[in-house]
CSV table of C-alpha atoms in Angstrom, one decimal:
chain,number,residue,atom,x,y,z
A,1,UNK,CA,-32.9,71.1,30.2
A,2,UNK,CA,-29.7,72.2,28.6
A,3,UNK,CA,-28.2,68.8,29.4
A,4,UNK,CA,-31.1,66.9,27.8
A,5,UNK,CA,-30.8,69.1,24.7
A,6,UNK,CA,-27.0,68.3,24.5
A,7,UNK,CA,-27.6,64.6,24.8
A,8,UNK,CA,-30.3,64.7,22.1
A,9,UNK,CA,-28.0,66.6,19.7
A,10,UNK,CA,-25.1,64.2,20.3
A,11,UNK,CA,-27.3,61.2,19.5
A,12,UNK,CA,-28.8,63.0,16.4
A,13,UNK,CA,-25.2,63.5,15.2
A,14,UNK,CA,-24.6,59.7,15.9
A,15,UNK,CA,-21.9,60.6,18.5
A,16,UNK,CA,-23.1,57.7,20.6
A,17,UNK,CA,-19.7,57.2,22.3
A,18,UNK,CA,-19.6,60.9,23.4
A,19,UNK,CA,-23.2,60.8,24.5
A,20,UNK,CA,-22.5,57.8,26.7
A,21,UNK,CA,-19.3,59.4,28.1
A,22,UNK,CA,-21.2,62.7,28.7
A,23,UNK,CA,-23.9,60.8,30.7
A,24,UNK,CA,-21.2,59.1,32.7
A,25,UNK,CA,-19.5,62.4,33.5
A,26,UNK,CA,-22.7,63.9,34.7
A,27,UNK,CA,-23.1,61.1,37.3
A,28,UNK,CA,-19.4,61.0,38.3
A,29,UNK,CA,-18.2,63.2,41.2
A,30,UNK,CA,-14.6,62.8,40.1
A,31,UNK,CA,-15.3,64.2,36.6
A,32,UNK,CA,-16.5,67.5,38.2
A,33,UNK,CA,-13.0,68.2,39.3
A,34,UNK,CA,-11.5,67.8,35.8
A,35,UNK,CA,-10.6,70.8,33.6
A,36,UNK,CA,-12.7,71.4,30.5
A,37,UNK,CA,-9.9,70.2,28.2
A,38,UNK,CA,-9.6,67.0,30.2
A,39,UNK,CA,-13.3,66.3,30.1
A,40,UNK,CA,-13.5,67.0,26.4
A,41,UNK,CA,-10.5,64.8,25.7
A,42,UNK,CA,-12.1,61.9,27.6
A,43,UNK,CA,-15.3,62.4,25.5
A,44,UNK,CA,-13.3,62.3,22.2
A,45,UNK,CA,-11.4,59.1,23.4
A,46,UNK,CA,-14.7,57.4,24.3
A,47,UNK,CA,-16.1,58.2,20.8
A,48,UNK,CA,-13.0,56.8,19.1
A,49,UNK,CA,-13.2,53.7,21.2
A,50,UNK,CA,-16.9,53.3,20.5
A,51,UNK,CA,-16.3,53.5,16.8
A,52,UNK,CA,-13.4,51.2,16.8
A,53,UNK,CA,-15.3,48.6,18.7
A,54,UNK,CA,-18.3,48.9,16.3
A,55,UNK,CA,-16.0,48.6,13.3
A,56,UNK,CA,-14.3,45.5,14.7
A,57,UNK,CA,-17.7,43.9,15.5
A,58,UNK,CA,-18.8,44.5,11.9
A,59,UNK,CA,-15.6,43.2,10.4
A,60,UNK,CA,-15.8,40.0,12.5
A,61,UNK,CA,-19.4,39.4,11.6
A,62,UNK,CA,-18.6,39.7,7.9
A,63,UNK,CA,-15.4,37.5,8.2
A,64,UNK,CA,-17.4,34.6,9.7
A,65,UNK,CA,-14.3,33.1,11.2
A,66,UNK,CA,-14.8,29.4,12.0
A,67,UNK,CA,-12.9,29.6,15.3
A,68,UNK,CA,-13.0,32.2,18.1
A,69,UNK,CA,-9.2,32.6,18.1
A,70,UNK,CA,-6.8,35.4,18.8
A,71,UNK,CA,-3.1,35.9,18.8
A,72,UNK,CA,-2.9,36.2,22.5
A,73,UNK,CA,-4.1,32.6,23.0
A,74,UNK,CA,-1.6,30.9,20.6
A,75,UNK,CA,0.0,27.8,22.2
A,76,UNK,CA,3.8,28.0,21.9
A,77,UNK,CA,4.6,24.7,23.5
A,78,UNK,CA,7.7,23.1,22.3
A,79,UNK,CA,7.5,21.0,19.1
A,80,UNK,CA,4.7,22.9,17.4
A,81,UNK,CA,7.1,24.8,15.2
A,82,UNK,CA,5.8,28.3,16.2
A,83,UNK,CA,8.2,31.1,17.0
A,84,UNK,CA,7.0,34.0,19.2
A,85,UNK,CA,9.0,36.7,17.4
A,86,UNK,CA,7.8,35.5,14.0
A,87,UNK,CA,4.1,35.5,15.1
A,88,UNK,CA,4.6,39.0,16.6
A,89,UNK,CA,5.8,40.2,13.2
A,90,UNK,CA,2.9,38.5,11.4
A,91,UNK,CA,0.6,40.1,13.9
A,92,UNK,CA,1.4,43.5,12.5
A,93,UNK,CA,-0.4,42.3,9.3
A,94,UNK,CA,2.1,44.0,6.9
A,95,UNK,CA,2.0,40.8,4.9
A,96,UNK,CA,-1.7,41.4,4.3
A,97,UNK,CA,-1.2,45.0,3.4
A,98,UNK,CA,1.4,44.0,0.9
A,99,UNK,CA,-0.7,41.2,-0.7
A,100,UNK,CA,1.6,38.4,0.4
A,101,UNK,CA,0.1,34.9,0.7
A,102,UNK,CA,0.3,32.6,3.7
A,103,UNK,CA,0.4,28.8,3.7
A,104,UNK,CA,-0.2,26.8,6.9
A,105,UNK,CA,0.3,23.0,6.6
A,106,UNK,CA,0.3,20.2,9.1
A,107,UNK,CA,-1.4,17.0,10.3
A,108,UNK,CA,-5.1,16.8,11.2
A,109,UNK,CA,-5.8,18.5,14.6
A,110,UNK,CA,-2.6,20.5,14.5
A,111,UNK,CA,-4.4,23.8,14.8
A,112,UNK,CA,-4.1,25.1,11.2
A,113,UNK,CA,-7.7,26.4,11.1
A,114,UNK,CA,-7.4,27.9,14.6
A,115,UNK,CA,-4.2,29.7,13.7
A,116,UNK,CA,-5.6,31.0,10.4
A,117,UNK,CA,-8.6,32.4,12.3
A,118,UNK,CA,-6.3,34.0,14.9
A,119,UNK,CA,-4.5,35.8,12.0
A,120,UNK,CA,-7.8,36.7,10.5
A,121,UNK,CA,-9.0,38.1,13.9
A,122,UNK,CA,-5.8,40.2,14.1
A,123,UNK,CA,-6.4,41.6,10.6
A,124,UNK,CA,-9.9,42.6,11.6
A,125,UNK,CA,-8.5,44.4,14.6
A,126,UNK,CA,-6.4,46.5,12.3
A,127,UNK,CA,-9.3,47.5,10.2
A,128,UNK,CA,-8.7,45.0,7.3
A,129,UNK,CA,-11.5,43.1,5.6
A,130,UNK,CA,-11.4,39.3,6.0
A,131,UNK,CA,-13.5,36.4,4.6
A,132,UNK,CA,-13.2,32.8,5.8
A,133,UNK,CA,-14.2,30.1,3.4
A,134,UNK,CA,-14.0,26.3,3.5
A,135,UNK,CA,-12.6,25.7,0.0
A,136,UNK,CA,-14.8,22.6,-0.8
A,137,UNK,CA,-18.0,24.6,0.0
A,138,UNK,CA,-16.7,27.7,-1.8
A,139,UNK,CA,-16.1,25.7,-5.0
A,140,UNK,CA,-19.6,24.2,-4.7
A,141,UNK,CA,-21.1,27.7,-4.4
A,142,UNK,CA,-19.1,29.0,-7.4
A,143,UNK,CA,-20.2,26.0,-9.5
A,144,UNK,CA,-23.8,26.9,-8.7
A,145,UNK,CA,-23.2,30.6,-9.5
A,146,UNK,CA,-22.3,29.7,-13.1
A,147,UNK,CA,-25.9,28.5,-13.5
A,148,UNK,CA,-27.7,31.5,-11.9
A,149,UNK,CA,-25.4,34.1,-13.5
A,150,UNK,CA,-23.9,35.4,-10.2
A,151,UNK,CA,-20.3,34.0,-10.8
A,152,UNK,CA,-18.8,37.4,-11.8
A,153,UNK,CA,-20.4,39.2,-8.9
A,154,UNK,CA,-19.1,36.5,-6.5
A,155,UNK,CA,-15.7,36.6,-8.0
A,156,UNK,CA,-15.5,40.4,-7.7
A,157,UNK,CA,-16.5,40.2,-4.0
A,158,UNK,CA,-13.8,37.7,-3.3
A,159,UNK,CA,-11.2,39.8,-5.1
A,160,UNK,CA,-11.9,42.9,-3.0
A,161,UNK,CA,-11.4,41.4,0.5
A,162,UNK,CA,-8.0,42.1,2.1
A,163,UNK,CA,-7.5,38.6,3.4
A,164,UNK,CA,-9.2,35.5,2.0
A,165,UNK,CA,-8.8,32.4,4.2
A,166,UNK,CA,-9.3,29.2,2.3
A,167,UNK,CA,-9.6,26.3,4.7
A,168,UNK,CA,-9.2,22.6,4.0
A,169,UNK,CA,-7.3,22.9,0.8
A,170,UNK,CA,-6.8,19.4,-0.6
A,171,UNK,CA,-9.5,17.7,1.4
A,172,UNK,CA,-11.9,17.2,-1.5
A,173,UNK,CA,-11.3,16.0,-5.1
A,174,UNK,CA,-11.1,18.8,-7.6
A,175,UNK,CA,-12.9,18.5,-10.9
A,176,UNK,CA,-12.2,20.6,-14.0
A,177,UNK,CA,-14.7,23.3,-13.1
A,178,UNK,CA,-13.3,23.5,-9.6
A,179,UNK,CA,-9.8,23.9,-10.8
A,180,UNK,CA,-10.8,26.7,-13.2
A,181,UNK,CA,-12.8,28.5,-10.6
A,182,UNK,CA,-9.9,28.3,-8.1
A,183,UNK,CA,-7.5,29.7,-10.6
A,184,UNK,CA,-9.9,32.6,-11.3
A,185,UNK,CA,-10.2,33.4,-7.6
A,186,UNK,CA,-6.5,33.3,-7.1
A,187,UNK,CA,-5.7,35.2,-10.3
A,188,UNK,CA,-8.0,38.1,-9.3
A,189,UNK,CA,-6.1,38.5,-6.0
A,190,UNK,CA,-2.5,37.9,-7.0
A,191,UNK,CA,-0.3,40.8,-6.3
A,192,UNK,CA,-3.0,42.9,-4.7
A,193,UNK,CA,-4.6,40.9,-1.9
A,194,UNK,CA,-3.5,38.2,0.5
A,195,UNK,CA,-4.8,34.6,0.5
A,196,UNK,CA,-4.2,32.3,3.5
A,197,UNK,CA,-4.3,28.6,2.8
A,198,UNK,CA,-4.6,25.8,5.4
A,199,UNK,CA,-4.0,22.3,4.2
A,200,UNK,CA,-3.1,18.8,5.5
A,201,UNK,CA,-1.2,18.2,2.2
A,202,UNK,CA,2.4,19.2,2.2
A,203,UNK,CA,3.1,21.8,-0.5
A,204,UNK,CA,5.3,19.4,-2.5
A,205,UNK,CA,2.1,17.3,-3.1
A,206,UNK,CA,0.0,20.2,-4.3
A,207,UNK,CA,0.9,19.8,-8.0
A,208,UNK,CA,-0.4,16.3,-8.1
A,209,UNK,CA,-3.6,17.4,-6.3
A,210,UNK,CA,-4.2,20.3,-8.7
A,211,UNK,CA,-3.2,18.6,-11.9
A,212,UNK,CA,-5.9,16.1,-12.7
A,213,UNK,CA,-4.3,15.4,-16.0
A,214,UNK,CA,-3.7,19.1,-16.7
A,215,UNK,CA,-0.2,20.0,-15.4
A,216,UNK,CA,-0.4,23.4,-17.0
A,217,UNK,CA,-3.3,24.4,-14.8
A,218,UNK,CA,-1.5,23.1,-11.8
A,219,UNK,CA,1.5,25.1,-12.7
A,220,UNK,CA,-0.6,28.3,-13.1
A,221,UNK,CA,-2.3,27.9,-9.7
A,222,UNK,CA,0.9,27.0,-7.8
A,223,UNK,CA,2.8,29.9,-9.3
A,224,UNK,CA,0.2,32.4,-8.0
A,225,UNK,CA,-0.3,30.7,-4.6
A,226,UNK,CA,3.2,29.6,-3.6
A,227,UNK,CA,5.6,32.1,-5.2
A,228,UNK,CA,6.7,34.5,-2.4
A,229,UNK,CA,4.3,33.1,0.1
A,230,UNK,CA,5.1,32.9,3.8
A,231,UNK,CA,4.9,29.2,4.9
A,232,UNK,CA,4.4,27.6,8.3
A,233,UNK,CA,4.3,23.9,9.0
A,234,UNK,CA,2.7,23.0,12.3
A,235,UNK,CA,4.1,19.9,14.0
A,236,UNK,CA,3.6,18.0,17.2
A,237,UNK,CA,0.7,16.2,18.8
A,238,UNK,CA,-2.9,16.9,17.8
A,239,UNK,CA,-4.1,19.9,19.7
A,240,UNK,CA,-7.6,18.4,19.8
A,241,UNK,CA,-6.2,15.4,21.5
A,242,UNK,CA,-4.3,17.5,24.0
A,243,UNK,CA,-7.3,19.7,24.8
A,244,UNK,CA,-9.4,16.6,25.3
A,245,UNK,CA,-6.8,15.1,27.6
A,246,UNK,CA,-6.7,18.4,29.6
A,247,UNK,CA,-10.5,18.4,29.9
A,248,UNK,CA,-10.6,14.8,31.1
A,249,UNK,CA,-8.0,15.7,33.8
A,250,UNK,CA,-10.0,18.8,34.8
A,251,UNK,CA,-7.2,21.3,33.9
């Protein structure tokens, strides 16, 4: 009776991890030989783990990462241009906490989006908020938001997220409205929040892409995106082609 009452109170207090751990201890012969302090410590650990897992699940759901990627699965094969020590440092996510931008460039199929999602996943693990957006679709949504009056609200939401991943930069033609909206998004985040860009275009071609007859606008966007940003250029053979080849060989 006392046990049932304790379980009920733990659940009412939303200590679901402790409740589950308490139930496990009741059915474990080994737990009966532990000291009170040890059993209590295990319950606290289980509650912490439960809450951390729930938080991670919530952050990943909100992030909507395009790829199910993580740092542990990064392919460091020769020729890709990835350094283990560099990635280990980036995995600590201090660049996100300090509002430093990240630029990942490379040819089609090189794994830019996958790597961006792996870094986003790592940020979520550390309790940071992440949002993944394909830039062409985001700019379409922002253009529509001008008409329904939700632009400022959408802009504010994008400004608050710790890491904004903008995928496929340079893949679609920018019009004047798109350039202005992109500048507004970047301007709201500069110096406070990190933006990760993936692009097939080398950075030295970004000015032409962003200009559209307005070099001043291109200068403004580039200054905010590129200045002080950490850059990675992925090289080597297409990862999609390599995965397809491995699958055909049954490896």
